[in-house]
Structure formats: structure tokens, C-alpha cells
PDB file of C-alpha atoms in Angstrom:
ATOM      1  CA  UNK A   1      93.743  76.466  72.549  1.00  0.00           C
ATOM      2  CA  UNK A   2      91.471  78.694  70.242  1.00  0.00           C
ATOM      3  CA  UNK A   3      89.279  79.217  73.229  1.00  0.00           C
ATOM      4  CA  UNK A   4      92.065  80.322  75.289  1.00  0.00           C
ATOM      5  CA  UNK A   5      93.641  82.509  72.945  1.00  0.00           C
ATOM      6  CA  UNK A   6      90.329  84.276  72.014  1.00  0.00           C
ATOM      7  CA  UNK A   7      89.583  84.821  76.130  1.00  0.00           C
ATOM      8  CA  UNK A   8      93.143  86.459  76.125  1.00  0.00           C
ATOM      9  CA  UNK A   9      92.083  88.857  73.871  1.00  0.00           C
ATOM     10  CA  UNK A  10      89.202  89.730  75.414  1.00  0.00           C
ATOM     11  CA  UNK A  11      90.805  89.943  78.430  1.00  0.00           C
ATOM     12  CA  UNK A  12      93.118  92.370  76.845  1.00  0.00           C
ATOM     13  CA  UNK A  13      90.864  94.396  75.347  1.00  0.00           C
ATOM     14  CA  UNK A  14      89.144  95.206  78.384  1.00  0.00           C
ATOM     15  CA  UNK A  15      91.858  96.333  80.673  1.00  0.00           C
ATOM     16  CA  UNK A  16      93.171  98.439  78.102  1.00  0.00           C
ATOM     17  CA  UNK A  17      89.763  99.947  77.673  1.00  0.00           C
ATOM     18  CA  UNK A  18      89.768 100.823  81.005  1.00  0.00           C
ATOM     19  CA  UNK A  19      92.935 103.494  81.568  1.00  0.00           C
ATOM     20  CA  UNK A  20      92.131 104.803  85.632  1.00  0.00           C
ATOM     21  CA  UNK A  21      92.662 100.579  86.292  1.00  0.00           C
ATOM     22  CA  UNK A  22      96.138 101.021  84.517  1.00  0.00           C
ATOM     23  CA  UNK A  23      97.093 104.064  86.357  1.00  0.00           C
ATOM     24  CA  UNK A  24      96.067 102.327  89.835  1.00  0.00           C
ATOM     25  CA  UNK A  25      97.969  99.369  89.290  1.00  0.00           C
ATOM     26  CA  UNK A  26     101.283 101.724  88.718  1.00  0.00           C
ATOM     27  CA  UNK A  27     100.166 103.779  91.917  1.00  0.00           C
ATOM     28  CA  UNK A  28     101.789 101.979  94.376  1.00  0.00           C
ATOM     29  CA  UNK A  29     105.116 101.926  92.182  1.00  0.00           C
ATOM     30  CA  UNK A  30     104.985 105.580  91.760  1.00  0.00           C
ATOM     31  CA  UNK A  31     104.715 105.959  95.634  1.00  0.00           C
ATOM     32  CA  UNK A  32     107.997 104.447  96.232  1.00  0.00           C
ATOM     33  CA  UNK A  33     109.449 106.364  93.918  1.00  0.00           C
ATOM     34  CA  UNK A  34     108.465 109.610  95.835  1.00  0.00           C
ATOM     35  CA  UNK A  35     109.497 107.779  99.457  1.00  0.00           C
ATOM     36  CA  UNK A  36     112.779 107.050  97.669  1.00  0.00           C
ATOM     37  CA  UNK A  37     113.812 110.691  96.283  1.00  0.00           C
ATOM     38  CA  UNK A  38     113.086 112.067  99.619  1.00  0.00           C
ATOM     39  CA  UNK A  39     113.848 109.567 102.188  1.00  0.00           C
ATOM     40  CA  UNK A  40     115.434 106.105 100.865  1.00  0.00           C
ATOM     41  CA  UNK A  41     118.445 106.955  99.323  1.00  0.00           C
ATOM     42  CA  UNK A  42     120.080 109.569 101.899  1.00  0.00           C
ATOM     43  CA  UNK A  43     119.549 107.077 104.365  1.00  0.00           C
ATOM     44  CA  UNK A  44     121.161 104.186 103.036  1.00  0.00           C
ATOM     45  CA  UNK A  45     123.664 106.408 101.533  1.00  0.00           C
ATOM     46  CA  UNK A  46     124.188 107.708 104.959  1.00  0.00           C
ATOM     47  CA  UNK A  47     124.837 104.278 106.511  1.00  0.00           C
ATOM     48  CA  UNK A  48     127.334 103.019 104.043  1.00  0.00           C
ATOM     49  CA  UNK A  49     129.323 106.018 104.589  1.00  0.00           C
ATOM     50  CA  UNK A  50     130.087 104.859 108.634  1.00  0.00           C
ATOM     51  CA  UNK A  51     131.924 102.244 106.451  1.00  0.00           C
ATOM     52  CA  UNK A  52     133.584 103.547 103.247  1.00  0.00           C
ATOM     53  CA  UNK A  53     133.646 106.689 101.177  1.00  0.00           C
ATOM     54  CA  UNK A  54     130.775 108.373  99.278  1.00  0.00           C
ATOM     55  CA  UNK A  55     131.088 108.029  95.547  1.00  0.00           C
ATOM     56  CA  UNK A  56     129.593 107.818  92.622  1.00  0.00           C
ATOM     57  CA  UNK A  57     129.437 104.294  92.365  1.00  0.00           C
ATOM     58  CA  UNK A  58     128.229 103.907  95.659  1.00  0.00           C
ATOM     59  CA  UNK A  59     125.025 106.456  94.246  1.00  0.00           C
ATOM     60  CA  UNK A  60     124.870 103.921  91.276  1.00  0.00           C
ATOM     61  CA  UNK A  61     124.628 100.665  93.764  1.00  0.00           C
ATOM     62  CA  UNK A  62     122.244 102.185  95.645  1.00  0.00           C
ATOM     63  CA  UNK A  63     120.567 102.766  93.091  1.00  0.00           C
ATOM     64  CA  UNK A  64     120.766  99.491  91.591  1.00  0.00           C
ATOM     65  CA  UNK A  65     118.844  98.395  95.216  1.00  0.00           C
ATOM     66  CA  UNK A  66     115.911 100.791  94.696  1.00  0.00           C
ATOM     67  CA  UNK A  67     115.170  98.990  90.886  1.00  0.00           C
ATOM     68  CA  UNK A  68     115.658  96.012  92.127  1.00  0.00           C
ATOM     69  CA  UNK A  69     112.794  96.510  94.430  1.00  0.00           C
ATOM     70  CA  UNK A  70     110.525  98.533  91.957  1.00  0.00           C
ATOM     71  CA  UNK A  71     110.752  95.933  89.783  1.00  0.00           C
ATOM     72  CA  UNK A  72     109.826  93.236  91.784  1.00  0.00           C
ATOM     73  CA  UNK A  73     106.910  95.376  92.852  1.00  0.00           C
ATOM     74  CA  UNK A  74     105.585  96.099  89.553  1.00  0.00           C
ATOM     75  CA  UNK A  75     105.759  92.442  88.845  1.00  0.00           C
ATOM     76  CA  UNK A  76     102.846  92.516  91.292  1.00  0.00           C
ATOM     77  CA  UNK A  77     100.945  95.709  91.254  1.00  0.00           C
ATOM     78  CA  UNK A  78     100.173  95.509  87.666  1.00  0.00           C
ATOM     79  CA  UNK A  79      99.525  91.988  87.717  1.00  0.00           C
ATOM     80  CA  UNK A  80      97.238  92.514  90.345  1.00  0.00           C
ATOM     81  CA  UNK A  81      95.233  95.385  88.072  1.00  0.00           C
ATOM     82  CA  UNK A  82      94.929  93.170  85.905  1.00  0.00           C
ATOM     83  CA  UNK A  83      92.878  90.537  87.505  1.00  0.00           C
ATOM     84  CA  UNK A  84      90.549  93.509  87.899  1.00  0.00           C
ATOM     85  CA  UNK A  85      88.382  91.779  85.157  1.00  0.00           C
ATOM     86  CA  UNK A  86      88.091  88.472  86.684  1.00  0.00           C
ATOM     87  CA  UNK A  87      86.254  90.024  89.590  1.00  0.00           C
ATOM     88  CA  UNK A  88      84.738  92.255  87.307  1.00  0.00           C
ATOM     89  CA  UNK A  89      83.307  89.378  85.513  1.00  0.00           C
ATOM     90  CA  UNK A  90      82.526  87.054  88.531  1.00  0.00           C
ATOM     91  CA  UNK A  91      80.877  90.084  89.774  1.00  0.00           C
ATOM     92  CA  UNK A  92      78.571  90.589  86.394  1.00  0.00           C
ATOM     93  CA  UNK A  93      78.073  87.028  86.285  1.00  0.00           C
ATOM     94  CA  UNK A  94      79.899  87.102  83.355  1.00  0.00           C
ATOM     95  CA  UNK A  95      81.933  83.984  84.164  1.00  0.00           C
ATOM     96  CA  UNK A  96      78.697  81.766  84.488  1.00  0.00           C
ATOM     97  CA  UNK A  97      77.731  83.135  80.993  1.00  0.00           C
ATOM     98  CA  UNK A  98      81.455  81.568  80.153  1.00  0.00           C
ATOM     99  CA  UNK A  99      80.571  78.013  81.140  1.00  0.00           C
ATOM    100  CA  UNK A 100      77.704  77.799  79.434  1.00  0.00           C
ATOM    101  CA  UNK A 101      80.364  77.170  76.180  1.00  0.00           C
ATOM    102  CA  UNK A 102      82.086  74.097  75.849  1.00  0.00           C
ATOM    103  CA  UNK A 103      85.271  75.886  77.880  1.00  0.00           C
ATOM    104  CA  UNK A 104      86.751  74.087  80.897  1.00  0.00           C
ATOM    105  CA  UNK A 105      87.388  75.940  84.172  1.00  0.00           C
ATOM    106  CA  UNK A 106      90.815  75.620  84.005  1.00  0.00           C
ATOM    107  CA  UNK A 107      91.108  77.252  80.685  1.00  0.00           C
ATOM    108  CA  UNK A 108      88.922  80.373  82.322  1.00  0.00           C
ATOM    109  CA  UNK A 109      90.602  80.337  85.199  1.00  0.00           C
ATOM    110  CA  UNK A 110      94.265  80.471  82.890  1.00  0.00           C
ATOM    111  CA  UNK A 111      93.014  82.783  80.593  1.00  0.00           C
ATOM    112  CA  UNK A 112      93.226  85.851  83.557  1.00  0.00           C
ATOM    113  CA  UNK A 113      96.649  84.041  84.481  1.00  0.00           C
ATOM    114  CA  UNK A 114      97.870  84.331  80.854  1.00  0.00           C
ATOM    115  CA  UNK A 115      96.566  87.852  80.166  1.00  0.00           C
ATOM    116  CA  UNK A 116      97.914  88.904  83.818  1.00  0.00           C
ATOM    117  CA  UNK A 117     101.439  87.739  82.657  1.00  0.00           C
ATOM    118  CA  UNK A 118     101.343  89.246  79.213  1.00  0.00           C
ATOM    119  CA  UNK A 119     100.473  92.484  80.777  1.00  0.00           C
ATOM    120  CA  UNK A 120     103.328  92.041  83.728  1.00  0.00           C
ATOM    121  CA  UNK A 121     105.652  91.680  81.096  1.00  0.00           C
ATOM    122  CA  UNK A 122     104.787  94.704  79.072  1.00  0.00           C
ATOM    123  CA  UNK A 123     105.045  96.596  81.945  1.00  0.00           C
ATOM    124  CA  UNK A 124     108.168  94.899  83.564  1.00  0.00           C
ATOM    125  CA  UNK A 125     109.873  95.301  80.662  1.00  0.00           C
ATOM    126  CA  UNK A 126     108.670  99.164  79.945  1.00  0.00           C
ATOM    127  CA  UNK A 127     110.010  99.746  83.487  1.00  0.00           C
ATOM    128  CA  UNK A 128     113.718  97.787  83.013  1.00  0.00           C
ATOM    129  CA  UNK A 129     114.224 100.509  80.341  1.00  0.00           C
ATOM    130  CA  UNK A 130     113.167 103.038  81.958  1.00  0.00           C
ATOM    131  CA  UNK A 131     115.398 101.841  84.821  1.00  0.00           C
ATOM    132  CA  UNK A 132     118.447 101.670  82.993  1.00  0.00           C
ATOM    133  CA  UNK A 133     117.909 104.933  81.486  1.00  0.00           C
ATOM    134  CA  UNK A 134     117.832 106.279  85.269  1.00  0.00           C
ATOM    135  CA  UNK A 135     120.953 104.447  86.057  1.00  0.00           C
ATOM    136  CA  UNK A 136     122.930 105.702  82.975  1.00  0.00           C
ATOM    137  CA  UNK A 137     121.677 108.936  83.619  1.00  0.00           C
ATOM    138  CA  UNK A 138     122.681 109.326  86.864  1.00  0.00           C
ATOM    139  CA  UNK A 139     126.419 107.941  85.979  1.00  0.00           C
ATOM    140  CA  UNK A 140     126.120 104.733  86.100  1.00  0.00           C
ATOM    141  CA  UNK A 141     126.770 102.225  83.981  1.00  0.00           C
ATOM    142  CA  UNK A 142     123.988  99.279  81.683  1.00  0.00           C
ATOM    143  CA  UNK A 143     123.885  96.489  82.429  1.00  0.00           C
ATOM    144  CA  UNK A 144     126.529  93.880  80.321  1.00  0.00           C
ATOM    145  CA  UNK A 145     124.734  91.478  77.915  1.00  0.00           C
ATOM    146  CA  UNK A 146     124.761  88.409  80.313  1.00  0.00           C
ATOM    147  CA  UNK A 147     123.654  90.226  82.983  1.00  0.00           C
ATOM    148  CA  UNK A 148     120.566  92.308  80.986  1.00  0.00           C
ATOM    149  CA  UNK A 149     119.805  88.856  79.680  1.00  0.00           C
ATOM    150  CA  UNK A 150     119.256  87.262  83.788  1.00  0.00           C
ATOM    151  CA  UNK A 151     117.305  90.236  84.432  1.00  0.00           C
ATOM    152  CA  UNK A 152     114.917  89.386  81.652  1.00  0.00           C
ATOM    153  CA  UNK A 153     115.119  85.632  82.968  1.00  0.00           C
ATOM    154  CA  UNK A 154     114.131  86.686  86.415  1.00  0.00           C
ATOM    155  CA  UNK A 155     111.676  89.142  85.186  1.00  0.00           C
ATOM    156  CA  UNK A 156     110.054  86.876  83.658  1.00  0.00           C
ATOM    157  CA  UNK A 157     109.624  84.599  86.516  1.00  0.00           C
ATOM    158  CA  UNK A 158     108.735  87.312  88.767  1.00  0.00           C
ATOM    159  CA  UNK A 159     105.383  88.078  86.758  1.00  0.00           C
ATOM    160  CA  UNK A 160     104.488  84.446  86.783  1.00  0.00           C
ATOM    161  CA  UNK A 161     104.680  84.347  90.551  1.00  0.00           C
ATOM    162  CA  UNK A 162     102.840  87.654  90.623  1.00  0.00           C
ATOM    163  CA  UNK A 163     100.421  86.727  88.415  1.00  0.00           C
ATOM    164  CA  UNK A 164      99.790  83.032  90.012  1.00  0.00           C
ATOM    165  CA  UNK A 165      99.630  84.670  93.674  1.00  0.00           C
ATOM    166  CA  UNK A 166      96.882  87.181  92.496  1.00  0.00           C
ATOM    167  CA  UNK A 167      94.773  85.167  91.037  1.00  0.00           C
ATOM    168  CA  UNK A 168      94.809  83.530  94.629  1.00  0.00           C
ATOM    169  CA  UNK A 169      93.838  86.227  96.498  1.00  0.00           C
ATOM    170  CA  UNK A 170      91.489  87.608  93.850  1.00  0.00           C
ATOM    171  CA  UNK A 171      89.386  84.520  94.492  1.00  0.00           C
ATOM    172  CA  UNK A 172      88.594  85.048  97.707  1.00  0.00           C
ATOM    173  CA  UNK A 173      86.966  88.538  96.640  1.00  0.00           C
ATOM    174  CA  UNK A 174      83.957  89.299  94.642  1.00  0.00           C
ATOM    175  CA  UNK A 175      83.327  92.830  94.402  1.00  0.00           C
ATOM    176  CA  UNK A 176      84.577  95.887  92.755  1.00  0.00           C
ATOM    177  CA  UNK A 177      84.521  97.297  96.504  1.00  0.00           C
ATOM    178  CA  UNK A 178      86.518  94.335  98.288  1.00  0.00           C
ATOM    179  CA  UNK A 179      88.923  94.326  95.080  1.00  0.00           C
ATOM    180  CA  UNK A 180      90.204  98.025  95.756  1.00  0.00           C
ATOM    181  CA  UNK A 181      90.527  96.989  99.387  1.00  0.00           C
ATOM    182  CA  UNK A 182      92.691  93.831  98.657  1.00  0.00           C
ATOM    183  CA  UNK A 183      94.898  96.415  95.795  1.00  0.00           C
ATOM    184  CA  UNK A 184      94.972  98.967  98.760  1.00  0.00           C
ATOM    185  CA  UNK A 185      96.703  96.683 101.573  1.00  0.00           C
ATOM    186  CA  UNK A 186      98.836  94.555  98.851  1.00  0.00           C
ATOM    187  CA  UNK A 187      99.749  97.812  97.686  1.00  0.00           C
ATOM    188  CA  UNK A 188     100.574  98.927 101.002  1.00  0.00           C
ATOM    189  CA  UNK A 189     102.467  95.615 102.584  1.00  0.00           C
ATOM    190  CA  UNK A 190     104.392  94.715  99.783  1.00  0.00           C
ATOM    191  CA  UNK A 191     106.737  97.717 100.063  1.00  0.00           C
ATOM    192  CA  UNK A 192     107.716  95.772 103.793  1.00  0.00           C
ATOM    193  CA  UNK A 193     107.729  92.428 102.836  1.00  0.00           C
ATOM    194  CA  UNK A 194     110.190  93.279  99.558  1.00  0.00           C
ATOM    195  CA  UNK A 195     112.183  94.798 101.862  1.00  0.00           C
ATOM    196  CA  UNK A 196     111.737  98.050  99.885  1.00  0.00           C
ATOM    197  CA  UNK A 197     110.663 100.393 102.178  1.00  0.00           C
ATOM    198  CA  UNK A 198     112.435  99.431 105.205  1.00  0.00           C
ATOM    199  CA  UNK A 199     115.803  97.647 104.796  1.00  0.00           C
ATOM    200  CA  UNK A 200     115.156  94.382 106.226  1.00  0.00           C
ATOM    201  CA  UNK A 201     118.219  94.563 108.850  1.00  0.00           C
ATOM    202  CA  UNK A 202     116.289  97.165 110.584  1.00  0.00           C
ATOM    203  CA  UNK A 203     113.516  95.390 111.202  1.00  0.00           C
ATOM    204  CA  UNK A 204     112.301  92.824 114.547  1.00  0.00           C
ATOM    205  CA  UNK A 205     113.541  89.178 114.014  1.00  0.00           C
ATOM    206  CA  UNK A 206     109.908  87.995 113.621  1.00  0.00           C
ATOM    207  CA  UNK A 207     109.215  90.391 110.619  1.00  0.00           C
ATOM    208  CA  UNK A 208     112.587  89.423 109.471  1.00  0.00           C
ATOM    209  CA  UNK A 209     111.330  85.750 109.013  1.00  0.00           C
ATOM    210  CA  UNK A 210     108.128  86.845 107.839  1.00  0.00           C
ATOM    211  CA  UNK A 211     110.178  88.065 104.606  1.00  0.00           C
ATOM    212  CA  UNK A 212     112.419  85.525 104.310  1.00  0.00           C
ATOM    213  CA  UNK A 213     109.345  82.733 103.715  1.00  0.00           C
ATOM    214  CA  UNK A 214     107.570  85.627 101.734  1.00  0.00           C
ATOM    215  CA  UNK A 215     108.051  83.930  97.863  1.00  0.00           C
ATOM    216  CA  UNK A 216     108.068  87.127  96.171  1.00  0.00           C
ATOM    217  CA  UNK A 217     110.758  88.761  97.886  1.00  0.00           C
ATOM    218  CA  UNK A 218     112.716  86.039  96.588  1.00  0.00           C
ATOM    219  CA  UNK A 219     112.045  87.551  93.282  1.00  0.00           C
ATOM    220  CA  UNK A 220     113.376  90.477  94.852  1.00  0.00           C
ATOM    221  CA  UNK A 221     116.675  89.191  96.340  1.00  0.00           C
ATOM    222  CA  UNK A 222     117.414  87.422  92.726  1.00  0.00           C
ATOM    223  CA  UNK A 223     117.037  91.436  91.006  1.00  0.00           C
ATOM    224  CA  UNK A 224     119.255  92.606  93.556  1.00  0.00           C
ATOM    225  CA  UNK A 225     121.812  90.118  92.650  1.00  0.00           C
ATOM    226  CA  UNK A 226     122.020  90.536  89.599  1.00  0.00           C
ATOM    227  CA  UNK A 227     121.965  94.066  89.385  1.00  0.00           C
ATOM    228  CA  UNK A 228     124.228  95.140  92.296  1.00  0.00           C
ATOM    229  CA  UNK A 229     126.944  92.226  91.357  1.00  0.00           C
ATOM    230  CA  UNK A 230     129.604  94.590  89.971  1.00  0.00           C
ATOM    231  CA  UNK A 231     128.785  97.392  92.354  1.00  0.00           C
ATOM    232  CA  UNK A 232     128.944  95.619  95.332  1.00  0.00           C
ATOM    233  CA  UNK A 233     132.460  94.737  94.505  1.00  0.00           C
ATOM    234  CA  UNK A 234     133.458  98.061  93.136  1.00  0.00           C
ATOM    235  CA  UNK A 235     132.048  99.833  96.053  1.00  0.00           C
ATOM    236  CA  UNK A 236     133.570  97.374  98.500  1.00  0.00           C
ATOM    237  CA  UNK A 237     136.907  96.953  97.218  1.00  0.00           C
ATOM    238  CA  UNK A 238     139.272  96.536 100.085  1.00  0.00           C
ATOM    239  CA  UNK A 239     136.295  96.300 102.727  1.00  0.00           C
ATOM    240  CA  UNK A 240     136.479  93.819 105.524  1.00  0.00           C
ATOM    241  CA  UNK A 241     134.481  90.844 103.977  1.00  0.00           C
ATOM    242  CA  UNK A 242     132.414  91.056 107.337  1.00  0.00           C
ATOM    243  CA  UNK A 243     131.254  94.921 106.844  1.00  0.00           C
ATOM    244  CA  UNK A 244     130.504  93.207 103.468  1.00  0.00           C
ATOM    245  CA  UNK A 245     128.422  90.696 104.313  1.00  0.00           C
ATOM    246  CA  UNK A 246     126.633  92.897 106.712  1.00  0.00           C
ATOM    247  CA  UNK A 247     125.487  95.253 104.623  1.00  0.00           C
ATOM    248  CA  UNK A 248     124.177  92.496 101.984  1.00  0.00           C
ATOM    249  CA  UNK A 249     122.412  90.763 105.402  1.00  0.00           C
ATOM    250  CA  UNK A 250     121.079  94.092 106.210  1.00  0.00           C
ATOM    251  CA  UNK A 251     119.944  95.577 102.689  1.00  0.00           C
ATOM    252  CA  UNK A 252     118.085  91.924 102.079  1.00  0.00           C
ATOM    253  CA  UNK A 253     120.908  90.758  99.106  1.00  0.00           C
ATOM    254  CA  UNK A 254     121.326  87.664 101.083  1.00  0.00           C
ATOM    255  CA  UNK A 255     119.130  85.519 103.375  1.00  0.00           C
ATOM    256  CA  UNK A 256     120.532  84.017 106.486  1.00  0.00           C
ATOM    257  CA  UNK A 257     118.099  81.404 108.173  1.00  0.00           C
ATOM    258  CA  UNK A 258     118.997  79.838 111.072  1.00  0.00           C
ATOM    259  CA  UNK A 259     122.630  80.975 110.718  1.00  0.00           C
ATOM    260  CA  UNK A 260     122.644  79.870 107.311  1.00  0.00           C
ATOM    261  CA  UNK A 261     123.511  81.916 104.235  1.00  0.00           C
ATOM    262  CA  UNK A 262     120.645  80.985 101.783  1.00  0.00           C
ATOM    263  CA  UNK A 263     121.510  79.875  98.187  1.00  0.00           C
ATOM    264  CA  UNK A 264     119.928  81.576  95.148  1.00  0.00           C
ATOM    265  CA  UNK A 265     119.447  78.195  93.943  1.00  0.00           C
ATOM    266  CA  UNK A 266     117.073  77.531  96.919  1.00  0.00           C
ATOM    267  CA  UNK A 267     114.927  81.094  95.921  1.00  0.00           C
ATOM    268  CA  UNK A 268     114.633  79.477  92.550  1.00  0.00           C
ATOM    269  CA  UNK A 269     112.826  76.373  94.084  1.00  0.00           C
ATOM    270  CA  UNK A 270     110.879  78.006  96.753  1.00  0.00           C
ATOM    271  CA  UNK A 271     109.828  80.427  93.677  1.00  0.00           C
ATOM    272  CA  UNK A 272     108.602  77.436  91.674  1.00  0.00           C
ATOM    273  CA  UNK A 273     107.174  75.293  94.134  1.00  0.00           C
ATOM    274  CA  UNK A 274     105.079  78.763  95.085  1.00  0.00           C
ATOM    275  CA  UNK A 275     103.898  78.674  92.136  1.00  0.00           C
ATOM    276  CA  UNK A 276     103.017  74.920  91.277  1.00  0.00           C
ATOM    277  CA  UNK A 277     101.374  75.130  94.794  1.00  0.00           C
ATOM    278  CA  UNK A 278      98.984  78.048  94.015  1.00  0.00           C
ATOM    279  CA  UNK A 279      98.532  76.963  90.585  1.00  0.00           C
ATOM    280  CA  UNK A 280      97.040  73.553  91.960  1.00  0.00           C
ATOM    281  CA  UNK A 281      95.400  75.413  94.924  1.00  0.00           C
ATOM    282  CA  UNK A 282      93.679  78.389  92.275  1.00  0.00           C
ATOM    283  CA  UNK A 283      92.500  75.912  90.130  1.00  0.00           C
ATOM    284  CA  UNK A 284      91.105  73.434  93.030  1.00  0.00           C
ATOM    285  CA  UNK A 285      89.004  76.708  94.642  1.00  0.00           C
ATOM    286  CA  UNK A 286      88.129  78.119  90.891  1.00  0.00           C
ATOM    287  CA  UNK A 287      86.152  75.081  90.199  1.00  0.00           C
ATOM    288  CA  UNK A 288      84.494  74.964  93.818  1.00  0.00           C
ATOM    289  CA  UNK A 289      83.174  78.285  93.299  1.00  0.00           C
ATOM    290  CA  UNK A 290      81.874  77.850  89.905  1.00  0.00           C
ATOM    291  CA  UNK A 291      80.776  74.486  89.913  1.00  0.00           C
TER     292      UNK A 291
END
């Protein structure tokens, strides 16, 4: 444990020393803010109106979607910064240096995990704030306790997701070079597959599925949830419970496989057996590579 703990720190140390990596793992965040002020919001504001009336609380639910989305992206994008030191090191031959001390690989190999996660978290949580500033601010309302409190729940497991699924990918690189690529085109394709940048109703069936088995928009469907839950009803009151349900299908708030409404309980498991999966997986290819 001291060995892990110690690694953590270094860890730390490092990609705080290093303040262009922070910036870059926040770039891809900042970019949907931009698409969102000029593009996102009149358009899905637009498209509720064919239903019901434009009001303020329609603005805050809205709203409510785009955090919901940044969140679950930042879960990943600074996750995914952070895992710049385990190529850094693998690159440096740093990490052979490591296991010439009595360290296992696994503990290595959980040490980037752990010091992804704390970092996530910092961030995640930075951002909720922020969020709920930009809610208040714009007349809505914060979140009630319960609900603040499942945010921070989901949060959480959002970063551990993001920070298991990076250190998957980030094993199949090994330079600084192929490491800006992979941030570059996760940066990139994880607006789509969040549903984020493109409401998933618009999209072809095939891409529809795609997103639907992609574990981290789960992540993203559970924000949405519990952020939009008093909205959605305010907003709606006195809707047809189809034009309802349409909008949630469309604006990825629920998942419908197969003609099947799917259960938040099953994003929990599919969320957790993602991440036992590439846990095992991580570990099995971490020790091939540095046997």
C-alpha cells in the first residue's frame, strides 16, 4: 500500500507540473461549450417549441441536457490527460526502472488508474459547481439535496469508467506522438457517441446502436436523469405522454433496444461489468508488455 500511495504522488506531481497537458485535457470540453452557445441550444430549443411553449424552464432543461453531457465528457477527457504519464514513462523507460523494485505490475499499472480518478474527480467536481452556478444564473434552479447527492454518486462512477477505459487504450500506444493522436480522435468521437453533439434521434439506426452499447454514454444517460427529472415534468406538464417519451427517445434520456425501454438499473450493470472487464483485460495486457 506504501508503494502505491507513494507512485500516486508521483504521479500527481508530474501532471500538475506539466500545465499545457491540463489545458489539453479540458480542450475538448471547452469546444462543446462554444458548439453549444452558437448552435446546440437554439436547435433543440427550436424543436421543443413544434410541441409546447418556450419558457424559461424549458431554457433551464435544456440546459440541464448540455451538463449532463459536459460532464460525462470531462469524466473522460481529463482522465485521459492524465494517463499522459504512463506513456510518458513507458516511453522513457521509466516503467522498467519501476520493476526493478519489489512493486508488482498490478500495483503500477493501478497507480495511473488511481491518480487518473483522483484527478477526474477534482475536475468533475470543479465542473458540477461551475455547472450549477450556470444553471442558477441563467434562472434556474440547484439541484435539491438528494438529487446533488446522485450526481456526486454517478460522478463518481463516471471517472472510474473513464479512467479504467483509458488506461485501455493508452496501452496500445507508446509515444508522445501516437498519445496526442489517440486524445485527438477520443476527443473528437466522444461528443457523437455521448450523444452530445448530435441528439441521438437524429442520427442512422446503426449509429444509434453504436451508442446504446457505448458504456460511457450510459454515464451520460444516468446525468441526464438525474438532472432533467424535475424539468422534464415541469416543462411537460399536460403533454401527451407520447410527445414525452419522444423527446426523451430522441434527446438520448432513455434507451429503447429492440422496442424495449432500457432500465437505469441495467446502465448501472453494463457500467460495472465495463469496468470489471477492462480492469481484468488492462491488467492481463500490462503484464504482457512488461514482462
Amino acid at each position: 500500500m506504501e508503494a502505491m500511495i507513494s507512485l500516486i504522488q508521483r504521479n500527481s506531481k508530474v501532471f500538475r507540473r506539466d500545465k499545457t497537458q491540463v489545458f489539453f485535457s479540458l480542450l475538448s470540453v471547452i469546444i462543446v461549450i462554444v458548439l453549444y452557445a452558437i448552435f446546440l441550444q437554439k436547435m433543440q430549443v427550436d424543436a421543443i417549441e413544434q410541441v409546447t411553449e418556450a419558457t424559461p424552464k424549458l431554457i433551464t432543461m435544456v440546459n440541464e441536457w448540455l451538463v449532463a453531457g459536459l460532464l460525462s465528457m470531462m469524466a473522460v477527457t481529463t482522465t485521459l490527460g492524465a494517463f499522459a504519464i504512463a506513456v510518458r514513462d513507458m516511453e522513457s523507460k521509466a516503467t522498467a526502472d519501476f520493476l526493478t523494485a519489489p512493486i508488482s505490475r498490478a500495483t503500477i499499472h493501478m497507480s495511473y488508474v488511481l491518480n487518473a480518478f483522483i484527478i477526474g474527480c477534482l475536475f468533475s467536481f470543479v465542473a458540477l459547481i461551475g455547472c450549477e452556478i450556470f444553471i442558477v444564473s441563467t434562472g434556474g434552479e440547484l439541484l435539491s439535496f438528494s438529487a446533488f447527492i446522485n450526481v456526486i454518486g454517478i460522478l463518481l462512477l463516471s471517472v472510474f469508467l473513464a479512467s479504467v477505459f483509458n488506461m485501455f487504450l493508452v496501452l496500445f500506444v507508446s509515444t508522445q506522438n501516437a498519445f496526442s493522436t489517440l486524445s485527438t480522435i477520443v476527443g473528437t468521437v466522444l461528443g457523437f457517441l455521448c450523444g452530445v453533439y448530435v441528439p441521438v434521434g437524429v442520427l442512422p439506426s446503426f449509429a444509434q446502436q453504436l451508442i446504446m452499447y457505448f458504456p460511457i454514454s450510459h454515464t451520460t444517460l444516468l446525468l441526464r436523469n438525474a438532472f432533467m427529472e424535475s424539468s422534464i415534468a415541469n416543462v411537460f406538464d399536460g403533454v401527451p405522454t407520447e410527445h414525452v417519451e419522444s423527446y426523451k427517445l430522441n434527446y438520448g434520456i432513455i434507451y429503447e433496444l429492440n422496442g424495449h425501454a432500457v432500465s437505469l438499473t441495467t446502465s448501472y450493470i453494463i457500467i460495472l461489468i465495463t469496468i470489471v472487464l477492462l480492469a481484468l483485460l488492462s491488467i492481463i495486457i500490462f503484464k504482457k508488455k512488461n514482462h
